[in-house]
Amino acid sequence: MCIPKPGHLIESIGWNKLIGSETNTGPILVGTSQGIIFEAEISASEGSLFNTNPDQYFKQVHSLEEDGKPAPVCCLEVERGLESKYFIVATTRKRLFQFVGKLAEGSEQQGFSSIFAQNQDLLPSFQEFPVNMGYSEITFYTSKLRSSPKTFAWMMGNGVLYGQLDYVRPDSLLSDVQVWEYTSDIDLNHVKPISIVLTQFHFLLLLPDRVKGICTLNGQVVHEDVFPEKFGALKKMIKDPVTGLVWIYTEKAVFRYHIQREARDVWQMYMNINKFDLAKEYCKDRPECLDMVLAKEAEHCFQNKRYLESAKCYALTQNYFEEIALKFIEAKQEEALKEFLIKKLTNLKPTEKTQITLLVTWLTELYLNRLGQLETDDGKQHIFLETREEFRTFLKSPKHKDCFYNNRNTIYDLLASHGDVDNMVYFSVIMQDYERVISHYCQHDDFSAALDVLSKHCDEKLFYKFSPVLMQHIPKKVVDAWIKMGNRLDPKNLIPALVNYSQMGSMQQINETIRYMEFCVYELDVKDEAIHNYLLSLYAKHKPDALLWYLEQAGTHVSDIHYDLKYALRLCAEHGYLQACVLVYKIMELYEEAVDLALQ
């Protein structure tokens, strides 16, 4: 243990923010005017401010030098990082030292001597500047009480060194450091800076007769407050960590600064140094400022040939649409133009129908151009498939469904002009324009696909329209589909398709025609005379064995008959079916004719 020697004035204290309490400081660091760093602990007991033997709580742990001689320890700061790592910052008149080390978990109460011991074998990390003004001062900015500082500013002979504190770096706490050099009115021979305070975006520099405010983002002096001589020379400036108030005192007065709306113009400074994310963060509640930031970011990305990022930003601005689109067209950046149009379309209100129509049509043209380019390049098939899927997602977008429907003929024309049949069929399905889809399949002899669409959507009118051509090529499948539709189809409307091919078609088509007519008569119990007459004609021409059976089971009384008796008689007579004719005469109650014919 060691006791501070006479003549060792205490210059600085590094407080222990984690362990200290109202009655006990916990292990702290004390810096003296002779360059010695002591580890100490001070306790308060009842009836006495300090313990009776304070010397027992002091232990020398390190000493600092400049130019081979002891140098006063102007400032001390202790901070804890991740995984029990501790950072100790100590400054002399022109040097800034850093000590980095780990304390074993739970050993914080034992103090910091082990950290200095870990650095004994190596020279401690320090930064040095040539000018010595006799003292220095370091200050830190902490956003919340009892949290770790985020930034620092060190006032020394050459100016103010300031930057960020990075607790992740293995060997140094300081990052992004830069030096603000003193302005011409600060002459270290006559006018020295006295004190420094750091806020979120500025540091305040105290001079004998004034206070200067310097922005840490751009190094510009943004505030200067001159104090009247009647109050005397300024002595010291300090910031209250709890309230954020800044206090300045002279020999005759005390002044208070209350910092308000410090961040109001920060967005512009971040924008000017191209830190656009931070700029947007600080103006998100001010639309006019946010628009300026987005426009600047978009232009910055464009100039650096980051066209897609530029397009996304431009789409969020209020800049003239035509000017931006023209920029991308002149730069021959179709992908960026497409991205811009998509983002712009997303931001439009449903009431802006004209603009939506314009963008939807333009985007369709761009997609088709791109697909046409990729389709012929065998090496880019995966990109082609991705782009096609993206285009189809765009076509079926629920948000723009009405626009596509109202302008479907324009879209069809665009698809046709590019010869993109697959996507035209896809779009037709989305628009529920099944007639166009079925026509396409029929034109390309894909009759099964056409029937699949018909069967899936069960549109009776489409069945009536396309059955004739389908019956010609796939009669069995068509009849199966008709039977599946059951009562939803009116057999009379299908007769044109059936008559055509029963007269000139193959035996398969005739048999399928008879199968469907039998289904209508025997399963659906259709009583329509035309259907029964047609079935009779089919039996007479192609299935005579079934003719007599049909006549017999159809009934023997006129009121039960659903076919035309005269037509049936003529049909049977033409084909020489005498037995069938006799049966018809009987039903007609023409017994004499029936007997005559029976005798034949």
Coordinates of C-alpha atoms in Angstrom, one line a residue:
M1 CA 0.0 0.0 0.0
C2 CA 1.2 3.5 -0.5
I3 CA 0.2 7.0 0.7
P4 CA 0.1 10.0 -1.6
K5 CA 3.3 12.0 -1.0
P6 CA 3.2 15.7 0.0
G7 CA 3.0 18.0 -3.0
H8 CA 0.8 15.5 -4.9
L9 CA -2.2 17.5 -5.8
I10 CA -5.3 15.6 -7.0
E11 CA -5.9 16.7 -10.6
S12 CA -8.6 14.2 -11.7
I13 CA -10.8 11.3 -10.5
G14 CA -12.1 8.3 -12.5
W15 CA -15.4 7.4 -10.8
N16 CA -16.7 3.8 -10.6
K17 CA -20.2 4.1 -12.1
L18 CA -21.1 0.4 -11.5
I19 CA -20.2 -0.2 -7.9
G20 CA -20.3 3.2 -6.2
S21 CA -23.0 4.1 -3.7
E22 CA -24.0 7.0 -1.4
T23 CA -21.7 5.8 1.3
N24 CA -18.9 4.1 -0.6
T25 CA -17.2 5.0 -3.8
G26 CA -16.1 1.5 -4.6
P27 CA -12.7 1.3 -6.3
I28 CA -11.9 4.6 -8.1
L29 CA -8.8 6.0 -9.8
V30 CA -7.1 9.3 -8.7
G31 CA -4.7 11.2 -10.8
T32 CA -2.2 13.6 -9.4
S33 CA -0.1 16.6 -10.5
Q34 CA 3.0 14.4 -10.5
G35 CA 1.7 11.9 -13.0
I36 CA 0.8 9.2 -10.5
I37 CA -2.4 7.2 -10.8
F38 CA -3.7 5.8 -7.5
E39 CA -6.4 3.3 -7.0
A40 CA -8.5 4.3 -4.0
E41 CA -11.7 3.7 -2.1
I42 CA -13.4 6.2 0.2
S43 CA -16.2 5.3 2.6
A44 CA -18.4 7.6 4.8
S45 CA -19.2 6.5 8.3
E46 CA -21.7 7.9 10.8
G47 CA -20.5 11.0 12.5
S48 CA -17.5 11.4 10.1
L49 CA -17.2 12.2 6.5
F50 CA -14.2 9.9 5.9
N51 CA -12.8 6.8 7.6
T52 CA -10.2 7.5 10.2
N53 CA -7.4 5.8 8.2
P54 CA -7.9 7.0 4.6
D55 CA -4.3 6.3 3.7
Q56 CA -5.0 2.5 3.8
Y57 CA -7.2 2.9 0.8
F58 CA -4.7 4.4 -1.7
K59 CA -2.5 2.3 -3.9
Q60 CA -0.3 3.5 -6.8
V61 CA -1.1 1.5 -10.0
H62 CA 0.6 3.5 -12.7
S63 CA 2.5 6.7 -13.6
L64 CA 2.3 8.8 -16.8
E65 CA 5.1 10.7 -18.5
E66 CA 5.7 13.3 -21.3
D67 CA 9.1 13.6 -22.9
G68 CA 10.6 11.3 -20.2
K69 CA 9.3 13.4 -17.3
P70 CA 6.2 12.9 -15.0
A71 CA 3.2 14.8 -16.4
P72 CA 0.0 15.8 -14.5
V73 CA -2.9 13.5 -15.0
C74 CA -5.4 16.0 -16.3
C75 CA -8.4 13.7 -16.7
L76 CA -9.5 10.1 -15.9
E77 CA -12.4 8.1 -17.2
V78 CA -13.4 4.5 -16.6
E79 CA -15.8 2.7 -18.9
R80 CA -17.0 -0.9 -19.1
G81 CA -17.5 -2.6 -22.5
L82 CA -18.7 -6.1 -23.4
E83 CA -17.7 -9.3 -21.7
S84 CA -16.2 -7.7 -18.6
K85 CA -13.7 -5.6 -20.7
Y86 CA -12.8 -2.3 -19.2
F87 CA -11.4 0.9 -20.9
I88 CA -9.5 3.5 -18.9
V89 CA -8.8 6.8 -20.6
A90 CA -6.2 9.2 -19.0
T91 CA -4.9 12.5 -20.4
T92 CA -1.9 14.6 -19.7
R93 CA -1.2 18.0 -21.2
K94 CA -0.6 16.7 -24.7
R95 CA -1.1 12.9 -24.5
L96 CA -4.2 10.7 -24.5
F97 CA -3.6 7.3 -23.0
Q98 CA -5.8 4.2 -23.3
F99 CA -5.6 1.1 -21.0
V100 CA -7.7 -1.9 -22.1
G101 CA -8.1 -5.1 -20.1
K102 CA -10.5 -7.7 -18.6
L103 CA -11.6 -8.2 -15.0
A104 CA -12.7 -11.6 -14.0
E105 CA -16.5 -11.8 -13.5
G106 CA -17.3 -10.8 -9.9
S107 CA -13.9 -9.3 -9.2
E108 CA -14.9 -5.6 -9.9
Q109 CA -14.7 -4.9 -6.2
Q110 CA -11.0 -5.7 -6.2
G111 CA -10.2 -2.7 -8.3
F112 CA -8.4 -1.9 -11.6
S113 CA -4.8 -2.6 -10.8
S114 CA -4.9 -5.8 -12.8
I115 CA -5.8 -3.8 -15.9
F116 CA -2.7 -1.7 -15.6
A117 CA -0.7 -4.8 -14.9
Q118 CA -1.9 -6.3 -18.2
N119 CA -0.5 -3.3 -20.0
Q120 CA 2.9 -3.2 -18.2
D121 CA 4.6 -5.3 -20.7
L122 CA 3.5 -3.1 -23.6
L123 CA 3.7 0.6 -23.9
P124 CA 0.2 1.9 -23.3
S125 CA -1.7 3.1 -26.3
F126 CA -1.6 6.9 -26.6
Q127 CA -2.0 9.7 -29.0
E128 CA 0.3 12.7 -28.8
F129 CA 0.2 16.2 -30.1
P130 CA 3.1 18.7 -30.3
V131 CA 1.6 21.8 -28.6
N132 CA 1.5 22.0 -24.8
M133 CA -0.7 24.7 -23.3
G134 CA -0.1 23.6 -19.7
Y135 CA -3.3 21.5 -19.3
S136 CA -6.0 19.6 -21.2
E137 CA -9.6 18.5 -20.6
I138 CA -11.6 15.6 -21.9
T139 CA -15.4 15.4 -21.9
F140 CA -17.9 12.8 -22.9
Y141 CA -21.5 12.7 -24.1
T142 CA -23.9 10.2 -22.6
S143 CA -27.5 10.1 -24.0
K144 CA -29.0 8.5 -20.9
L145 CA -27.9 8.7 -17.3
R146 CA -25.9 5.7 -16.1
S147 CA -25.3 4.5 -19.7
S148 CA -22.0 4.4 -21.5
P149 CA -20.8 7.5 -23.3
K150 CA -21.1 7.6 -27.1
T151 CA -18.8 10.4 -28.1
F152 CA -15.8 12.3 -26.7
A153 CA -14.0 15.6 -27.1
W154 CA -10.5 16.3 -25.9
M155 CA -9.4 20.0 -25.6
M156 CA -5.6 20.2 -25.9
G157 CA -2.9 22.5 -27.4
N158 CA -3.5 21.8 -31.1
G159 CA -7.3 22.0 -31.0
V160 CA -10.1 19.7 -30.1
L161 CA -9.8 16.0 -30.8
Y162 CA -13.3 14.5 -31.1
G163 CA -15.0 11.3 -32.3
Q164 CA -17.0 8.2 -31.4
L165 CA -16.5 5.6 -28.7
D166 CA -16.5 2.0 -30.0
Y167 CA -16.7 -0.6 -27.2
V168 CA -16.4 -3.5 -29.7
R169 CA -12.9 -2.7 -31.0
P170 CA -10.4 -5.0 -29.3
D171 CA -7.6 -2.5 -28.6
S172 CA -8.9 1.1 -28.8
L173 CA -12.0 2.8 -27.6
L174 CA -11.8 5.8 -30.0
S175 CA -13.0 5.7 -33.6
D176 CA -13.8 8.2 -36.4
V177 CA -11.6 10.8 -34.7
Q178 CA -10.8 14.2 -36.2
V179 CA -9.2 17.4 -35.0
W180 CA -10.9 20.8 -34.9
E181 CA -8.2 23.4 -35.1
Y182 CA -8.6 26.5 -33.1
T183 CA -9.8 29.6 -35.0
S184 CA -7.5 32.6 -35.5
D185 CA -9.0 34.5 -32.5
I186 CA -7.8 31.7 -30.1
D187 CA -4.1 32.6 -29.5
L188 CA -2.5 30.2 -26.9
N189 CA -0.1 32.9 -25.9
H190 CA -2.9 35.3 -24.9
V191 CA -6.3 33.6 -25.2
K192 CA -6.4 30.0 -24.1
P193 CA -9.5 27.8 -24.1
I194 CA -10.5 27.2 -20.5
S195 CA -13.1 24.4 -20.5
I196 CA -15.1 22.2 -22.8
V197 CA -18.6 20.6 -22.7
L198 CA -19.9 18.0 -25.2
T199 CA -23.5 17.7 -26.3
Q200 CA -25.1 15.4 -28.8
F201 CA -24.1 17.3 -31.9
H202 CA -21.9 20.2 -30.6
F203 CA -19.1 21.0 -28.2
L204 CA -19.0 24.3 -26.3
L205 CA -15.6 25.9 -25.8
L206 CA -15.1 28.3 -22.9
L207 CA -12.8 31.3 -23.5
P208 CA -12.0 34.0 -21.0
D209 CA -14.7 36.3 -22.4
R210 CA -17.0 34.1 -24.6
V211 CA -18.5 30.7 -25.4
K212 CA -18.1 29.2 -28.8
G213 CA -20.5 26.4 -30.1
I214 CA -18.9 24.1 -32.7
C215 CA -20.9 21.5 -34.6
T216 CA -19.2 18.1 -34.5
L217 CA -20.8 17.1 -37.9
N218 CA -19.1 19.8 -40.0
G219 CA -16.7 21.6 -37.7
Q220 CA -18.4 24.9 -38.2
V221 CA -18.8 27.6 -35.5
V222 CA -22.6 27.9 -35.1
H223 CA -22.8 29.9 -31.9
E224 CA -20.8 32.6 -30.2
D225 CA -21.8 34.3 -26.9
V226 CA -19.7 37.2 -25.6
F227 CA -20.0 38.0 -21.9
P228 CA -19.9 41.6 -20.6
E229 CA -16.7 42.6 -18.8
K230 CA -18.7 43.7 -15.7
F231 CA -19.1 40.0 -14.7
G232 CA -15.3 39.4 -14.7
A233 CA -13.4 36.7 -16.6
L234 CA -15.0 33.4 -17.2
K235 CA -13.6 30.7 -14.9
K236 CA -15.2 27.3 -15.6
M237 CA -17.9 25.5 -17.5
I238 CA -19.6 22.2 -16.6
K239 CA -22.6 20.2 -17.6
D240 CA -25.1 18.6 -15.2
P241 CA -25.4 15.0 -16.4
V242 CA -28.9 14.7 -14.9
T243 CA -30.7 17.8 -16.2
G244 CA -28.4 18.5 -19.2
L245 CA -28.0 22.1 -18.1
V246 CA -24.7 23.8 -18.8
W247 CA -23.3 26.1 -16.0
I248 CA -20.7 28.8 -16.4
Y249 CA -19.3 30.9 -13.6
T250 CA -17.1 34.0 -13.2
E251 CA -15.8 35.7 -10.1
K252 CA -19.1 37.6 -9.8
A253 CA -21.9 35.6 -11.5
V254 CA -23.2 32.2 -12.5
F255 CA -24.8 31.6 -15.9
R256 CA -27.0 28.7 -17.0
Y257 CA -27.5 27.4 -20.6
H258 CA -30.5 25.3 -21.4
I259 CA -30.0 23.6 -24.7
Q260 CA -33.2 23.1 -26.7
R261 CA -34.0 21.6 -30.2
E262 CA -30.4 21.0 -30.8
A263 CA -31.2 18.5 -33.6
R264 CA -33.4 20.8 -35.6
D265 CA -30.9 21.5 -38.4
V266 CA -28.9 18.3 -38.0
W267 CA -30.7 16.6 -41.0
Q268 CA -29.2 19.2 -43.3
M269 CA -25.6 18.6 -42.0
Y270 CA -25.9 14.9 -42.4
M271 CA -27.3 15.4 -45.9
N272 CA -24.4 17.6 -46.8
I273 CA -21.9 14.9 -45.8
N274 CA -23.9 12.2 -47.6
K275 CA -25.1 10.4 -44.4
F276 CA -28.6 10.1 -45.7
D277 CA -30.0 7.5 -43.3
L278 CA -29.2 9.7 -40.4
A279 CA -30.5 12.8 -42.2
K280 CA -33.8 11.0 -42.8
E281 CA -34.0 9.9 -39.2
Y282 CA -33.7 13.5 -38.0
C283 CA -36.4 14.9 -40.4
K284 CA -38.9 12.1 -40.6
D285 CA -41.6 14.4 -39.0
R286 CA -40.9 17.2 -41.5
P287 CA -42.0 16.1 -45.0
E288 CA -40.5 19.1 -46.9
C289 CA -37.1 18.4 -45.4
L290 CA -37.4 14.7 -46.0
D291 CA -38.1 15.3 -49.6
M292 CA -34.9 17.4 -50.0
V293 CA -32.9 14.6 -48.4
L294 CA -34.4 11.9 -50.6
A295 CA -33.8 14.0 -53.7
K296 CA -30.1 14.6 -52.7
E297 CA -29.7 10.9 -51.9
A298 CA -31.2 9.9 -55.3
E299 CA -29.0 12.3 -57.2
H300 CA -25.9 11.1 -55.2
C301 CA -26.7 7.4 -56.1
F302 CA -27.3 8.4 -59.7
Q303 CA -24.0 10.1 -60.0
N304 CA -22.3 7.1 -58.5
K305 CA -24.1 4.8 -61.0
R306 CA -26.1 3.1 -58.3
Y307 CA -29.2 3.4 -60.5
L308 CA -31.6 1.0 -58.7
E309 CA -31.0 2.7 -55.3
S310 CA -31.4 6.1 -57.1
A311 CA -34.8 5.0 -58.6
K312 CA -36.1 3.9 -55.2
C313 CA -35.3 7.3 -53.7
Y314 CA -36.6 9.3 -56.6
A315 CA -39.9 7.5 -56.4
L316 CA -40.4 8.9 -52.9
T317 CA -39.7 12.5 -53.8
Q318 CA -42.0 15.2 -55.2
N319 CA -39.7 15.9 -58.1
Y320 CA -41.2 16.1 -61.6
F321 CA -42.0 12.6 -62.8
E322 CA -41.1 13.3 -66.4
E323 CA -37.7 14.7 -65.6
I324 CA -36.7 11.7 -63.5
A325 CA -38.0 9.2 -66.1
L326 CA -36.0 11.1 -68.8
K327 CA -32.8 10.8 -66.7
F328 CA -33.0 7.0 -66.6
I329 CA -34.0 6.8 -70.3
E330 CA -31.0 8.9 -71.4
A331 CA -28.8 6.8 -69.2
K332 CA -30.2 3.7 -70.9
Q333 CA -31.2 2.2 -67.5
E334 CA -34.4 0.3 -68.2
E335 CA -34.2 -1.7 -65.0
A336 CA -33.8 1.4 -62.9
L337 CA -36.7 3.1 -64.8
K338 CA -38.8 0.0 -64.1
E339 CA -38.0 0.2 -60.4
F340 CA -38.8 3.9 -60.3
L341 CA -42.2 3.3 -62.0
I342 CA -43.1 0.4 -59.7
K343 CA -42.3 2.5 -56.6
K344 CA -44.2 5.4 -58.0
L345 CA -47.1 3.2 -58.8
T346 CA -47.1 1.8 -55.3
N347 CA -47.3 5.3 -53.8
L348 CA -50.2 6.5 -56.0
K349 CA -53.7 6.9 -54.4
P350 CA -56.6 4.8 -55.9
T351 CA -58.2 8.1 -57.1
E352 CA -55.3 8.9 -59.3
K353 CA -56.6 6.7 -62.1
T354 CA -55.0 8.4 -65.1
Q355 CA -51.5 8.2 -63.5
I356 CA -52.1 4.6 -62.6
T357 CA -53.2 3.7 -66.1
L358 CA -50.1 5.4 -67.6
L359 CA -47.7 3.6 -65.2
V360 CA -49.4 0.2 -65.6
T361 CA -49.2 0.4 -69.4
W362 CA -45.6 1.7 -69.4
L363 CA -44.5 -1.0 -67.0
T364 CA -46.1 -3.7 -69.1
E365 CA -44.2 -2.5 -72.1
L366 CA -40.9 -2.5 -70.1
Y367 CA -41.5 -6.0 -68.8
L368 CA -42.2 -7.3 -72.3
N369 CA -39.1 -5.6 -73.7
R370 CA -37.0 -7.2 -71.0
L371 CA -38.5 -10.6 -71.5
G372 CA -38.0 -10.4 -75.2
Q373 CA -34.2 -9.7 -74.6
L374 CA -33.8 -12.5 -72.1
E375 CA -35.7 -15.1 -74.0
T376 CA -33.2 -15.3 -76.8
D377 CA -30.2 -15.5 -74.5
D378 CA -29.7 -19.1 -73.4
G379 CA -27.2 -18.1 -70.7
K380 CA -29.8 -16.1 -68.9
Q381 CA -32.7 -18.5 -68.7
H382 CA -32.9 -18.3 -64.9
I383 CA -33.1 -14.5 -65.1
F384 CA -35.8 -14.9 -67.7
L385 CA -37.9 -17.1 -65.5
E386 CA -37.5 -14.8 -62.5
T387 CA -38.5 -11.8 -64.6
R388 CA -41.5 -13.6 -66.1
E389 CA -42.6 -14.6 -62.6
E390 CA -42.2 -10.9 -61.5
F391 CA -44.2 -9.8 -64.5
R392 CA -47.0 -12.2 -63.8
T393 CA -47.1 -11.1 -60.1
F394 CA -47.5 -7.6 -61.4
L395 CA -50.3 -8.6 -63.8
K396 CA -52.3 -10.2 -61.0
S397 CA -51.7 -7.4 -58.4
P398 CA -55.1 -7.0 -56.5
K399 CA -54.4 -3.3 -56.1
H400 CA -54.4 -2.6 -59.8
K401 CA -57.0 -5.2 -60.8
D402 CA -59.6 -2.6 -61.9
C403 CA -57.0 -0.7 -64.0
F404 CA -56.0 -3.9 -65.8
Y405 CA -59.6 -4.8 -66.4
N406 CA -60.6 -1.4 -67.8
N407 CA -57.6 -1.3 -70.1
R408 CA -57.4 -5.0 -70.9
N409 CA -57.6 -4.4 -74.7
T410 CA -54.6 -2.2 -74.5
I411 CA -52.7 -4.9 -72.6
Y412 CA -53.8 -7.5 -75.1
D413 CA -52.5 -5.4 -77.9
L414 CA -49.1 -4.9 -76.2
L415 CA -48.9 -8.7 -75.6
A416 CA -49.8 -9.4 -79.2
S417 CA -47.3 -6.9 -80.6
H418 CA -44.5 -8.7 -78.7
G419 CA -45.9 -12.1 -79.7
D420 CA -46.0 -13.2 -76.1
V421 CA -48.7 -15.8 -76.4
D422 CA -48.0 -17.5 -73.0
N423 CA -48.4 -14.3 -71.0
M424 CA -51.5 -13.3 -73.1
V425 CA -53.1 -16.6 -72.1
Y426 CA -52.0 -16.0 -68.5
F427 CA -53.5 -12.5 -68.5
S428 CA -56.7 -13.8 -70.1
V429 CA -57.2 -16.2 -67.3
I430 CA -56.6 -13.4 -64.7
M431 CA -59.2 -11.3 -66.5
Q432 CA -61.5 -14.3 -66.6
D433 CA -61.6 -13.8 -70.4
Y434 CA -61.9 -17.6 -71.0
E435 CA -63.3 -17.2 -74.5
R436 CA -59.9 -15.8 -75.6
V437 CA -58.0 -18.5 -73.8
I438 CA -60.1 -21.3 -75.4
S439 CA -59.8 -19.7 -78.8
H440 CA -56.1 -19.6 -78.4
Y441 CA -55.9 -23.3 -77.5
C442 CA -58.2 -24.2 -80.4
Q443 CA -56.1 -22.2 -82.9
H444 CA -53.1 -24.1 -81.7
D445 CA -54.9 -27.5 -81.9
D446 CA -54.6 -28.0 -78.1
F447 CA -58.2 -29.1 -77.8
S448 CA -57.7 -31.0 -74.5
A449 CA -56.4 -27.8 -72.9
A450 CA -59.4 -25.9 -74.3
L451 CA -61.8 -28.4 -72.9
D452 CA -60.0 -28.3 -69.5
V453 CA -60.7 -24.5 -69.3
L454 CA -64.3 -25.1 -70.4
S455 CA -64.8 -27.8 -67.8
K456 CA -63.1 -25.8 -65.0
H457 CA -65.2 -22.7 -65.4
C458 CA -68.5 -24.3 -66.5
D459 CA -69.7 -21.4 -68.7
E460 CA -72.7 -22.7 -70.6
K461 CA -72.4 -20.1 -73.4
L462 CA -68.8 -21.1 -74.0
F463 CA -69.8 -24.8 -74.2
Y464 CA -72.4 -24.0 -76.9
K465 CA -69.9 -21.9 -78.8
F466 CA -66.9 -24.2 -78.8
S467 CA -68.5 -27.7 -78.7
P468 CA -68.8 -28.0 -82.5
V469 CA -65.0 -27.7 -83.0
L470 CA -64.1 -29.8 -80.0
M471 CA -66.6 -32.5 -80.9
Q472 CA -64.8 -32.9 -84.2
H473 CA -61.5 -33.7 -82.5
I474 CA -62.1 -35.2 -79.1
P475 CA -65.8 -36.4 -79.1
K476 CA -65.5 -38.8 -76.2
K477 CA -64.0 -36.2 -73.8
V478 CA -66.5 -33.6 -74.9
V479 CA -69.5 -35.9 -74.3
D480 CA -68.0 -36.8 -70.9
A481 CA -67.8 -33.1 -70.1
W482 CA -71.4 -32.6 -71.2
I483 CA -72.6 -35.4 -69.1
K484 CA -70.7 -34.0 -66.1
M485 CA -72.5 -30.6 -66.6
G486 CA -75.8 -32.4 -66.5
N487 CA -78.9 -30.1 -66.3
R488 CA -76.8 -27.0 -66.6
L489 CA -76.6 -27.5 -70.4
D490 CA -79.6 -27.3 -72.7
P491 CA -79.3 -30.3 -75.1
K492 CA -81.2 -28.3 -77.8
N493 CA -78.4 -25.8 -78.0
L494 CA -75.9 -28.6 -78.6
I495 CA -77.8 -30.2 -81.5
P496 CA -76.0 -28.0 -84.1
A497 CA -72.7 -29.5 -83.0
L498 CA -74.2 -33.0 -83.0
V499 CA -76.1 -32.9 -86.3
N500 CA -73.0 -31.6 -88.2
Y501 CA -70.8 -34.5 -87.2
S502 CA -73.5 -37.3 -87.1
Q503 CA -73.9 -36.7 -90.8
M504 CA -70.3 -36.5 -91.9
G505 CA -68.3 -37.6 -88.9
S506 CA -66.6 -40.9 -88.0
M507 CA -68.4 -43.7 -86.3
Q508 CA -66.8 -42.7 -83.0
Q509 CA -68.4 -39.2 -83.2
I510 CA -71.8 -40.9 -84.1
N511 CA -71.6 -43.3 -81.2
E512 CA -70.7 -40.4 -78.8
T513 CA -73.7 -38.4 -80.1
I514 CA -76.0 -41.4 -79.5
R515 CA -74.5 -41.8 -76.0
Y516 CA -75.2 -38.2 -75.1
M517 CA -78.8 -38.3 -76.5
E518 CA -79.5 -41.5 -74.5
F519 CA -78.2 -39.7 -71.4
C520 CA -80.5 -36.8 -72.0
V521 CA -83.6 -39.1 -72.6
Y522 CA -83.0 -41.8 -70.0
E523 CA -80.9 -40.0 -67.3
L524 CA -82.1 -36.4 -67.4
D525 CA -85.6 -37.4 -68.5
V526 CA -85.7 -34.7 -71.2
K527 CA -89.2 -34.6 -72.7
D528 CA -88.3 -32.1 -75.5
E529 CA -89.7 -33.4 -78.9
A530 CA -86.7 -32.3 -80.9
I531 CA -84.3 -34.4 -78.7
H532 CA -86.5 -37.5 -79.0
N533 CA -86.9 -37.0 -82.8
Y534 CA -83.1 -36.6 -83.1
L535 CA -82.5 -39.8 -81.1
L536 CA -85.0 -41.6 -83.3
S537 CA -83.2 -40.5 -86.5
L538 CA -79.8 -41.7 -85.1
Y539 CA -81.3 -45.1 -84.2
A540 CA -82.9 -45.4 -87.6
K541 CA -79.6 -44.5 -89.5
H542 CA -77.0 -46.1 -87.2
K543 CA -78.5 -48.3 -84.6
P544 CA -81.7 -50.1 -85.9
D545 CA -81.7 -52.7 -83.2
A546 CA -82.4 -50.0 -80.6
L547 CA -85.2 -48.4 -82.6
L548 CA -87.9 -50.9 -81.9
W549 CA -86.9 -51.1 -78.2
Y550 CA -87.1 -47.4 -77.9
L551 CA -90.6 -47.2 -79.5
E552 CA -91.9 -50.0 -77.3
Q553 CA -90.7 -48.5 -74.0
A554 CA -91.7 -45.0 -75.0
G555 CA -95.4 -45.9 -74.4
T556 CA -98.5 -47.0 -76.3
H557 CA -100.7 -44.0 -75.6
V558 CA -100.4 -40.7 -77.5
S559 CA -100.3 -38.8 -74.2
D560 CA -97.1 -40.7 -73.2
I561 CA -95.3 -40.1 -76.4
H562 CA -92.6 -37.4 -76.6
Y563 CA -91.6 -37.8 -80.3
D564 CA -93.5 -36.8 -83.4
L565 CA -95.5 -39.9 -84.5
K566 CA -95.8 -38.8 -88.2
Y567 CA -92.0 -38.1 -88.3
A568 CA -91.3 -41.5 -86.7
L569 CA -93.6 -43.2 -89.2
R570 CA -92.0 -41.5 -92.1
L571 CA -88.5 -42.3 -90.8
C572 CA -89.3 -46.0 -90.3
A573 CA -90.9 -46.3 -93.7
E574 CA -87.9 -44.7 -95.4
H575 CA -85.6 -47.2 -93.9
G576 CA -88.0 -50.2 -94.4
Y577 CA -88.5 -51.0 -90.7
L578 CA -92.0 -52.5 -91.1
Q579 CA -92.4 -53.8 -87.6
A580 CA -91.6 -50.4 -86.2
C581 CA -94.2 -48.9 -88.6
V582 CA -96.9 -51.3 -87.4
L583 CA -96.1 -50.2 -83.8
V584 CA -96.5 -46.5 -84.7
Y585 CA -99.8 -47.2 -86.6
K586 CA -101.2 -48.9 -83.5
I587 CA -100.2 -45.9 -81.3
M588 CA -101.9 -43.6 -83.8
E589 CA -105.0 -46.0 -83.6
L590 CA -104.8 -46.6 -87.4
Y591 CA -105.5 -50.3 -87.0
E592 CA -106.5 -51.0 -90.6
E593 CA -103.1 -49.7 -91.9
A594 CA -101.4 -51.6 -89.1
V595 CA -103.1 -54.9 -90.1
D596 CA -102.3 -54.3 -93.8
L597 CA -98.7 -53.7 -93.1
A598 CA -98.5 -56.6 -90.6
L599 CA -99.8 -58.9 -93.3
Q600 CA -97.0 -57.8 -95.6

